[in-house]
Tab-separated table of C-alpha atoms and ligand atoms in Angstrom:
chain	number	residue	atom	x	y	z
A	215	MET	CA	132.865	253.974	-80.026
A	216	SER	CA	130.367	251.799	-79.141
A	217	ILE	CA	129.262	251.133	-75.515
A	218	PHE	CA	129.435	247.414	-76.094
A	219	THR	CA	132.484	247.890	-78.204
A	220	GLN	CA	134.331	249.523	-75.297
A	221	THR	CA	132.662	247.258	-73.179
A	222	TYR	CA	133.314	243.647	-74.261
A	223	ASN	CA	137.456	244.615	-74.516
A	224	LYS	CA	137.076	244.991	-70.652
A	225	THR	CA	135.275	242.235	-70.891
A	226	LEU	CA	137.602	240.583	-72.765
A	227	ARG	CA	140.629	242.049	-70.298
A	228	TYR	CA	138.755	241.331	-67.293
A	229	THR	CA	138.517	237.583	-67.809
A	230	THR	CA	141.958	236.808	-68.086
A	231	LEU	CA	141.874	238.686	-64.802
A	232	GLY	CA	139.495	237.275	-63.224
A	233	LYS	CA	141.258	233.525	-63.617
A	234	PHE	CA	144.620	235.481	-61.837
A	235	PHE	CA	143.104	236.968	-59.678
A	236	GLY	CA	140.755	234.407	-57.927
A	237	LEU	CA	143.675	231.686	-57.620
A	238	ALA	CA	145.432	234.706	-55.629
A	239	THR	CA	141.813	234.616	-53.882
A	240	VAL	CA	142.110	231.221	-53.729
A	241	GLY	CA	145.370	230.367	-52.076
A	242	LEU	CA	144.682	233.620	-49.663
A	243	THR	CA	141.238	231.368	-48.441
A	244	THR	CA	143.541	228.657	-47.694
A	245	LEU	CA	145.637	230.590	-45.312
A	246	ALA	CA	142.758	232.458	-43.886
A	247	LEU	CA	140.873	229.510	-42.460
A	248	THR	CA	139.976	230.016	-39.007
A	249	ALA	CA	138.564	228.722	-36.083
A	250	CYS	CA	135.176	230.601	-35.961
A	251	ASN	CA	134.164	229.155	-39.599
A	252	GLN	CA	134.488	225.377	-38.295
A	253	SER	CA	131.060	225.474	-37.778
A	254	ASN	CA	129.880	225.770	-41.321
A	255	GLN	CA	129.464	224.141	-44.503
A	256	THR	CA	132.689	223.182	-46.342
A	257	ALA	CA	130.061	225.018	-48.815
A	258	GLN	CA	128.890	228.461	-47.107
A	259	ALA	CA	132.687	228.998	-45.196
A	260	PRO	CA	135.125	230.241	-47.891
A	261	ASN	CA	132.632	233.275	-48.060
A	262	ALA	CA	132.954	234.102	-44.693
A	263	GLU	CA	136.819	234.310	-44.802
A	264	LYS	CA	136.550	235.988	-47.885
A	265	SER	CA	134.996	239.110	-46.529
A	266	GLU	CA	138.130	238.844	-44.212
A	267	THR	CA	140.366	239.235	-46.909
A	268	ALA	CA	138.983	241.704	-48.424
A	269	SER	CA	138.840	243.492	-45.242
A	270	VAL	CA	142.923	243.002	-44.631
A	271	ALA	CA	143.129	243.520	-48.471
A	272	THR	CA	142.355	247.348	-47.873
A	273	THR	CA	143.883	247.992	-44.112
A	274	ASN	CA	142.791	250.584	-42.697
A	275	THR	CA	144.498	252.903	-42.433
A	276	GLY	CA	142.274	254.462	-40.149
A	277	GLU	CA	141.047	257.218	-41.715
A	278	LYS	CA	138.952	254.863	-44.001
A	279	ILE	CA	135.492	254.590	-43.625
A	280	THR	CA	134.256	250.831	-43.469
A	281	ALA	CA	130.778	250.330	-44.871
A	282	TYR	CA	129.883	246.508	-44.687
A	283	THR	CA	127.187	245.117	-47.405
A	284	SER	CA	125.650	241.452	-47.975
A	285	THR	CA	126.841	240.685	-51.759
A	286	ASN	CA	129.795	241.831	-54.661
A	287	VAL	CA	126.924	243.873	-56.136
A	288	TRP	CA	125.782	245.706	-53.755
A	289	GLY	CA	130.190	246.750	-52.960
A	290	SER	CA	130.606	247.503	-55.907
A	291	ILE	CA	127.859	250.148	-55.745
A	292	ILE	CA	129.334	251.554	-52.440
A	293	GLN	CA	132.975	251.820	-53.942
A	294	ALA	CA	131.953	253.080	-57.371
A	295	VAL	CA	131.473	256.039	-55.180
A	296	GLY	CA	133.160	255.897	-51.521
A	297	GLY	CA	136.524	255.373	-53.444
A	298	GLU	CA	139.104	255.302	-52.007
A	299	ASN	CA	138.192	256.586	-48.799
A	300	VAL	CA	135.975	253.773	-47.903
A	301	ASP	CA	137.116	250.183	-46.862
A	302	VAL	CA	134.240	247.339	-48.850
A	303	VAL	CA	133.484	244.764	-46.670
A	304	ILE	CA	131.769	242.091	-48.452
A	305	ALA	CA	129.434	238.832	-47.193
A	306	VAL	CA	128.782	236.623	-50.342
A	307	ASN	CA	132.236	236.585	-52.781
A	308	ASP	CA	132.138	233.733	-54.464
A	309	ALA	CA	129.729	233.635	-58.103
A	310	SER	CA	128.877	229.951	-56.522
A	311	GLN	CA	127.537	230.605	-53.412
A	312	ASP	CA	123.280	231.739	-54.007
A	313	PRO	CA	123.951	234.465	-51.247
A	314	HIS	CA	119.613	233.653	-50.510
A	315	ASP	CA	120.693	230.447	-47.932
A	316	TYR	CA	124.016	232.316	-46.896
A	317	GLN	CA	124.175	232.650	-43.137
A	318	ALA	CA	126.664	235.247	-41.909
A	319	THR	CA	129.134	233.761	-39.778
A	320	ALA	CA	130.090	235.729	-36.675
A	321	GLN	CA	132.920	237.177	-38.962
A	322	ASP	CA	130.380	239.257	-40.792
A	323	LYS	CA	129.330	240.618	-36.816
A	324	LEU	CA	132.936	241.600	-36.461
A	325	ASN	CA	133.249	243.392	-39.398
A	326	ILE	CA	129.267	244.871	-39.273
A	327	SER	CA	130.433	246.078	-35.098
A	328	LYS	CA	133.201	248.324	-37.439
A	329	ALA	CA	130.592	249.961	-39.835
A	330	LYS	CA	130.070	253.389	-40.081
A	331	LEU	CA	127.019	252.326	-43.094
A	332	VAL	CA	125.357	248.897	-44.007
A	333	LEU	CA	124.396	248.158	-47.763
A	334	VAL	CA	121.405	245.739	-47.710
A	335	ASN	CA	119.097	244.646	-50.649
A	336	GLY	CA	116.255	243.682	-47.729
A	337	GLY	CA	112.991	242.827	-48.828
A	338	GLY	CA	114.314	239.002	-47.571
A	339	TYR	CA	117.034	239.015	-49.655
A	340	ASP	CA	119.451	238.925	-46.681
A	341	ASP	CA	117.373	239.860	-43.538
A	342	TRP	CA	120.335	238.751	-41.501
A	343	ALA	CA	122.617	241.989	-42.629
A	344	THR	CA	119.827	243.878	-40.710
A	345	SER	CA	118.779	241.451	-37.660
A	346	LEU	CA	123.686	241.769	-37.532
A	347	ALA	CA	123.224	245.624	-38.226
A	348	LYS	CA	120.654	246.356	-35.686
A	349	SER	CA	121.980	243.866	-32.778
A	350	VAL	CA	125.841	245.493	-32.895
A	351	ASP	CA	126.316	247.733	-30.236
A	352	ASN	CA	127.964	250.517	-32.900
A	353	LYS	CA	124.984	251.261	-34.415
A	354	PRO	CA	125.311	251.600	-38.564
A	355	VAL	CA	123.620	253.586	-40.402
A	356	ILE	CA	121.508	251.321	-42.284
A	357	ILE	CA	120.165	251.141	-46.240
A	358	ASN	CA	116.992	249.777	-47.303
A	359	ALA	CA	117.260	248.885	-51.121
A	360	VAL	CA	114.024	247.430	-51.222
A	361	ASP	CA	113.287	250.758	-49.035
A	362	LEU	CA	114.328	252.900	-51.160
A	363	SER	CA	113.395	251.313	-54.378
A	364	GLY	CA	109.977	252.529	-53.930
A	365	LEU	CA	108.772	248.717	-55.621
A	366	LYS	CA	107.611	247.232	-52.641
A	367	PRO	CA	103.681	247.863	-52.738
A	368	ALA	CA	102.949	249.390	-49.263
A	369	ASP	CA	100.795	246.589	-47.752
A	370	GLU	CA	103.118	243.740	-48.085
A	371	HIS	CA	105.255	244.905	-45.727
A	372	GLU	CA	102.683	244.175	-43.336
A	373	HIS	CA	102.627	240.093	-44.151
A	374	GLU	CA	106.779	240.070	-43.787
A	375	ASP	CA	108.042	239.322	-40.231
A	376	LYS	CA	105.560	236.385	-41.238
A	377	HIS	CA	108.025	235.673	-44.228
A	378	GLU	CA	109.880	235.862	-42.191
A	379	HIS	CA	109.312	233.191	-39.975
A	380	GLU	CA	109.078	230.774	-42.754
A	381	HIS	CA	112.434	231.326	-44.174
A	382	GLU	CA	113.869	230.551	-40.829
A	383	HIS	CA	111.725	227.338	-40.552
A	384	LYS	CA	113.134	226.152	-43.396
A	385	LYS	CA	116.519	227.545	-44.053
A	386	ASP	CA	118.131	224.645	-41.763
A	387	HIS	CA	116.368	221.274	-44.059
A	388	ASP	CA	115.788	223.420	-47.274
A	389	HIS	CA	117.983	224.146	-49.862
A	390	ALA	CA	115.135	224.962	-52.357
A	391	HIS	CA	115.386	229.117	-54.035
A	392	HIS	CA	113.471	230.768	-52.058
A	393	HIS	CA	112.666	233.960	-53.797
A	394	HIS	CA	108.990	234.698	-53.131
A	395	HIS	CA	107.495	236.660	-50.571
A	396	GLY	CA	104.393	237.996	-51.887
A	397	ASP	CA	104.571	238.399	-55.759
A	398	PHE	CA	107.489	241.354	-54.728
A	399	ASN	CA	110.181	240.589	-56.795
A	400	GLU	CA	112.602	241.277	-54.308
A	401	HIS	CA	116.019	240.905	-56.414
A	402	VAL	CA	116.073	245.576	-56.541
A	403	PHE	CA	120.189	245.766	-57.781
A	404	PHE	CA	117.901	244.494	-61.185
A	405	SER	CA	116.396	247.382	-61.533
A	406	LEU	CA	118.157	250.266	-62.699
A	407	ASP	CA	116.910	253.171	-61.788
A	408	THR	CA	117.124	251.668	-57.829
A	409	ALA	CA	120.842	252.081	-58.248
A	410	LYS	CA	120.944	255.409	-58.333
A	411	LYS	CA	119.120	256.425	-55.777
A	412	VAL	CA	121.601	253.812	-54.010
A	413	ALA	CA	124.764	255.353	-54.582
A	414	GLU	CA	122.520	259.290	-53.619
A	415	ALA	CA	121.920	257.773	-49.879
A	416	VAL	CA	125.386	255.808	-50.033
A	417	ALA	CA	126.922	259.272	-51.036
A	418	ASN	CA	125.136	261.411	-48.380
A	419	GLN	CA	125.458	258.735	-45.599
A	420	LEU	CA	129.800	258.726	-46.373
A	421	ALA	CA	129.661	261.986	-46.936
A	422	ASN	CA	127.392	262.384	-43.102
A	423	SER	CA	130.616	260.797	-42.048
A	424	ASP	CA	133.197	261.785	-43.495
A	425	PRO	CA	132.144	265.825	-44.000
A	426	THR	CA	135.948	266.779	-46.015
A	427	HIS	CA	135.080	264.176	-49.359
A	428	LYS	CA	131.468	265.381	-48.943
A	429	ALA	CA	132.458	266.507	-53.393
A	430	THR	CA	134.641	263.444	-54.074
A	431	TYR	CA	131.317	262.077	-53.298
A	432	GLU	CA	129.396	263.544	-54.363
A	433	GLN	CA	131.566	263.476	-58.002
A	434	ASN	CA	131.285	259.905	-58.024
A	435	ALA	CA	127.903	259.483	-57.662
A	436	LYS	CA	126.801	261.755	-60.209
A	437	ASP	CA	129.650	260.051	-62.482
A	438	PHE	CA	128.357	256.557	-61.607
A	439	ILE	CA	124.503	257.034	-62.134
A	440	GLY	CA	125.446	258.681	-65.641
A	441	LYS	CA	126.741	255.880	-66.488
A	442	ILE	CA	123.833	253.086	-65.499
A	443	ASN	CA	121.693	256.949	-68.045
A	444	ALA	CA	124.380	255.626	-71.034
A	445	LEU	CA	122.939	251.544	-70.088
A	446	GLN	CA	119.859	253.003	-68.986
A	447	THR	CA	119.858	253.743	-72.811
A	448	THR	CA	121.284	250.710	-73.834
A	449	ALA	CA	118.803	248.971	-72.390
A	450	LYS	CA	116.192	250.441	-74.271
A	451	MET	CA	116.880	249.367	-77.769
A	452	VAL	CA	117.208	245.017	-77.234
A	453	GLY	CA	113.369	244.984	-76.576
A	454	ASN	CA	112.577	247.539	-78.489
A	455	GLY	CA	109.750	247.673	-80.991
A	456	LYS	CA	110.062	244.133	-81.392
A	457	ASN	CA	107.959	242.186	-79.465
A	458	ILE	CA	109.756	239.549	-77.271
A	459	ASN	CA	108.736	237.095	-74.889
A	460	ALA	CA	111.076	236.134	-72.546
A	461	PHE	CA	110.200	232.843	-70.153
A	462	ALA	CA	111.723	232.952	-66.601
A	463	THR	CA	112.943	230.127	-64.369
A	464	GLU	CA	112.935	232.572	-62.180
A	465	PRO	CA	111.435	236.188	-60.879
A	466	VAL	CA	115.640	237.692	-61.334
A	467	ILE	CA	116.030	239.327	-64.118
A	468	GLY	CA	112.535	241.314	-63.576
A	469	TYR	CA	113.602	244.497	-62.955
A	470	LEU	CA	115.395	245.181	-66.768
A	471	LEU	CA	113.196	242.595	-68.100
A	472	ASP	CA	111.114	245.957	-67.955
A	473	ASP	CA	114.047	248.461	-69.239
A	474	MET	CA	115.485	246.259	-72.490
A	475	GLY	CA	111.242	246.056	-73.410
A	476	ILE	CA	111.145	243.056	-73.164
A	477	LYS	CA	108.036	240.955	-71.772
A	478	ASN	CA	108.294	237.798	-68.596
A	479	ILE	CA	105.478	235.263	-69.904
A	480	THR	CA	106.475	233.164	-67.028
A	481	PRO	CA	103.361	231.369	-66.450
A	482	THR	CA	101.800	232.217	-62.858
A	483	ALA	CA	101.614	228.461	-62.368
A	484	TYR	CA	104.918	227.857	-63.411
A	485	ILE	CA	106.086	230.813	-61.008
A	486	GLU	CA	104.275	229.513	-57.742
A	487	GLN	CA	104.935	226.459	-58.325
A	488	SER	CA	108.626	226.738	-58.796
A	489	GLU	CA	109.304	228.106	-55.432
A	490	THR	CA	108.212	224.828	-53.617
A	491	ASP	CA	109.365	222.558	-52.241
A	492	ALA	CA	107.433	219.768	-54.162
A	493	GLY	CA	108.457	222.268	-57.482
A	494	VAL	CA	107.259	222.114	-60.663
A	495	SER	CA	104.433	220.214	-60.846
A	496	VAL	CA	104.322	217.640	-64.828
A	497	LYS	CA	101.855	219.576	-66.087
A	498	VAL	CA	102.955	222.793	-65.776
A	499	LEU	CA	107.069	221.757	-66.881
A	500	ASN	CA	103.925	220.694	-70.001
A	501	ASP	CA	102.893	224.289	-70.812
A	502	THR	CA	105.908	225.256	-70.558
A	503	LYS	CA	107.745	223.383	-72.472
A	504	THR	CA	105.757	223.880	-74.686
A	505	LEU	CA	106.254	227.683	-74.803
A	506	LEU	CA	109.143	226.762	-76.440
A	507	GLN	CA	109.347	224.248	-78.750
A	508	ASN	CA	106.952	226.769	-80.237
A	509	LYS	CA	108.744	229.435	-79.676
A	510	GLN	CA	106.060	231.972	-77.840
A	511	ALA	CA	109.172	232.919	-76.025
A	512	GLN	CA	112.302	233.782	-77.885
A	513	VAL	CA	114.192	233.678	-74.959
A	514	LEU	CA	114.906	231.641	-72.049
A	515	ILE	CA	116.777	232.971	-68.746
A	516	VAL	CA	118.344	229.898	-66.320
A	517	ASN	CA	119.722	231.515	-62.368
A	518	ALA	CA	123.849	230.256	-63.616
A	519	GLN	CA	123.614	230.462	-59.660
A	520	THR	CA	120.574	227.764	-59.020
A	521	GLU	CA	120.803	224.988	-61.955
A	522	ASP	CA	118.367	222.119	-61.211
A	523	ALA	CA	116.809	219.378	-62.997
A	524	THR	CA	113.909	221.332	-64.498
A	525	SER	CA	116.087	224.332	-65.515
A	526	LYS	CA	118.210	221.631	-67.576
A	527	GLN	CA	115.583	220.078	-69.030
A	528	LEU	CA	114.589	223.669	-70.484
A	529	VAL	CA	117.338	224.552	-71.138
A	530	GLU	CA	117.486	221.597	-73.649
A	531	ILE	CA	114.415	221.806	-75.530
A	532	ALA	CA	115.466	225.746	-75.745
A	533	LYS	CA	118.498	224.127	-77.483
A	534	ASN	CA	116.412	221.564	-79.087
A	535	THR	CA	114.441	223.909	-80.986
A	536	GLY	CA	116.834	226.670	-81.390
A	537	VAL	CA	115.939	229.025	-78.582
A	538	PRO	CA	118.487	230.769	-77.073
A	539	THR	CA	119.297	230.793	-73.236
A	540	VAL	CA	120.774	233.343	-72.034
A	541	SER	CA	122.215	233.105	-67.899
A	542	VAL	CA	122.364	235.563	-65.150
A	543	TYR	CA	123.681	235.419	-61.862
A	544	GLU	CA	122.882	237.239	-58.470
A	545	THR	CA	126.551	237.877	-57.714
A	546	PHE	CA	129.188	238.480	-60.112
A	547	PRO	CA	130.079	235.534	-62.402
A	548	THR	CA	133.575	234.805	-62.995
A	549	GLY	CA	135.046	238.182	-65.082
A	550	VAL	CA	133.164	240.609	-63.583
A	551	ASN	CA	133.983	242.265	-60.851
A	552	ASN	CA	131.669	246.149	-61.308
A	553	TYR	CA	127.952	247.261	-60.989
A	554	ILE	CA	128.316	248.530	-64.546
A	555	ASP	CA	130.308	245.563	-66.201
A	556	PHE	CA	127.942	243.555	-64.768
A	557	MET	CA	124.774	245.389	-65.818
A	558	THR	CA	126.391	246.388	-68.755
A	559	LYS	CA	127.616	242.147	-69.794
A	560	THR	CA	123.776	241.855	-69.411
A	561	ILE	CA	122.260	243.722	-71.680
A	562	ASP	CA	124.838	242.733	-73.982
A	563	ASP	CA	123.503	238.953	-73.213
A	564	PHE	CA	120.524	239.672	-74.028
A	565	ALA	CA	120.901	242.227	-77.237
A	566	LYS	CA	123.324	238.303	-78.773
A	567	ALA	CA	120.438	236.403	-77.985
A	568	VAL	CA	117.705	238.431	-79.396
A	569	HIS	CA	119.238	239.234	-82.292
A	570	ASN	CA	121.190	236.033	-83.051
A	571	THR	CA	123.962	238.814	-84.106
A	572	PRO	CA	126.976	240.097	-81.788
A	573	ALA	CA	125.677	243.436	-79.790
A	574	THR	CA	128.345	245.924	-80.873
A	575	ALA	CA	127.231	245.032	-85.020
A	576	SER	CA	122.967	244.366	-84.198
A	577	ILE	CA	122.731	247.060	-82.253
A	578	ALA	CA	125.101	248.705	-84.645
A	579	THR	CA	122.075	251.043	-86.641
A	580	ALA	CA	121.413	252.850	-82.930
A	581	SER	CA	124.779	253.183	-82.183
A	582	THR	CA	125.150	256.792	-82.750
A	583	ALA	CA	123.274	257.679	-80.058
A	584	ILE	CA	125.177	255.507	-77.811
A	585	ALA	CA	127.802	255.863	-78.038
A	586	SER	CA	126.981	259.893	-77.173
A	587	THR	CA	125.370	259.329	-74.647
A	588	ALA	CA	128.149	256.885	-73.522
A	589	SER	CA	130.652	259.860	-73.876
A	590	SER	CA	128.821	262.547	-72.256
A	591	THR	CA	128.844	260.658	-69.377
A	592	LYS	CA	132.517	259.765	-69.081
B	118	LIG	ZN1	117.275	234.690	-56.188
């Protein structure tokens, strides 16, 4: 059985469960509405409450280590390594919340003050979490995924303060989705190599805090890394010698495109202009439309969490010219609740799009290799 078949079955089940738990969470969220969130915008309040319910749901026995992180994507990696010995508190759990726009609450500070470990994305993605972790009396260990990734050029670190300042300045009046800090793509959670490094770092830190379970953390990290290795093999097969070009309205999954062997041909002008308040100029937008109309791009990638008029236009053109669109996410979409399933779903969506057949069928020729890799890591 291929890894895709297994994932499909799982995904179907999660969809049903996700709906059930989704409803349950809404109930809890309403009950948990607290005064400390009153100053926040309505759109952001549910996340603070969810992080609260998350910590309540896994009651601390006094034995468990509390870890805090910004998004459920990172949270699931801590959970995979820490298992039942760790309580993971997550700020952004809601698929409708753009993590870039998240504004920390008093509850976040309280949660961080109780944490031994704080995992941040870094690179300007969730600077609030780093600031809070440095501000509390009970200093947690901070793991910074961007720093660990080794993907960020050294010279871009120097400019970070300046960019952070710009970010802060814009926050209050601008809801644009700011990604860029120089040319660096900070979405390192789509870097499978980085996920492995983070799992290792989390295992080390948990073992430091809780030496009794050192072997468990190491084994869990090893299992997780084995699954990522299998995913990397699967990913390679998507673009495998097929010369696939993609147009992406945002740089979100750049690292995974590299793993899949899909070339990103998004014009630099589009990338730069899309990050400005003015948006993409008519000329650049027309050039982009041509890329889709001529099918120079064989797949269109949009961020499902930040759809706007421009991306909707491009989706419409892609639809009319028969170019498949793949939606990507920065936190788990409905029905997905762990990192491996998140990456598998994303890779699977691309396989379906570019092969124009269900992934299980299109990858069938290579399924023996996938199955052996997958089973060797179980
Ligand atoms: Zn983003």
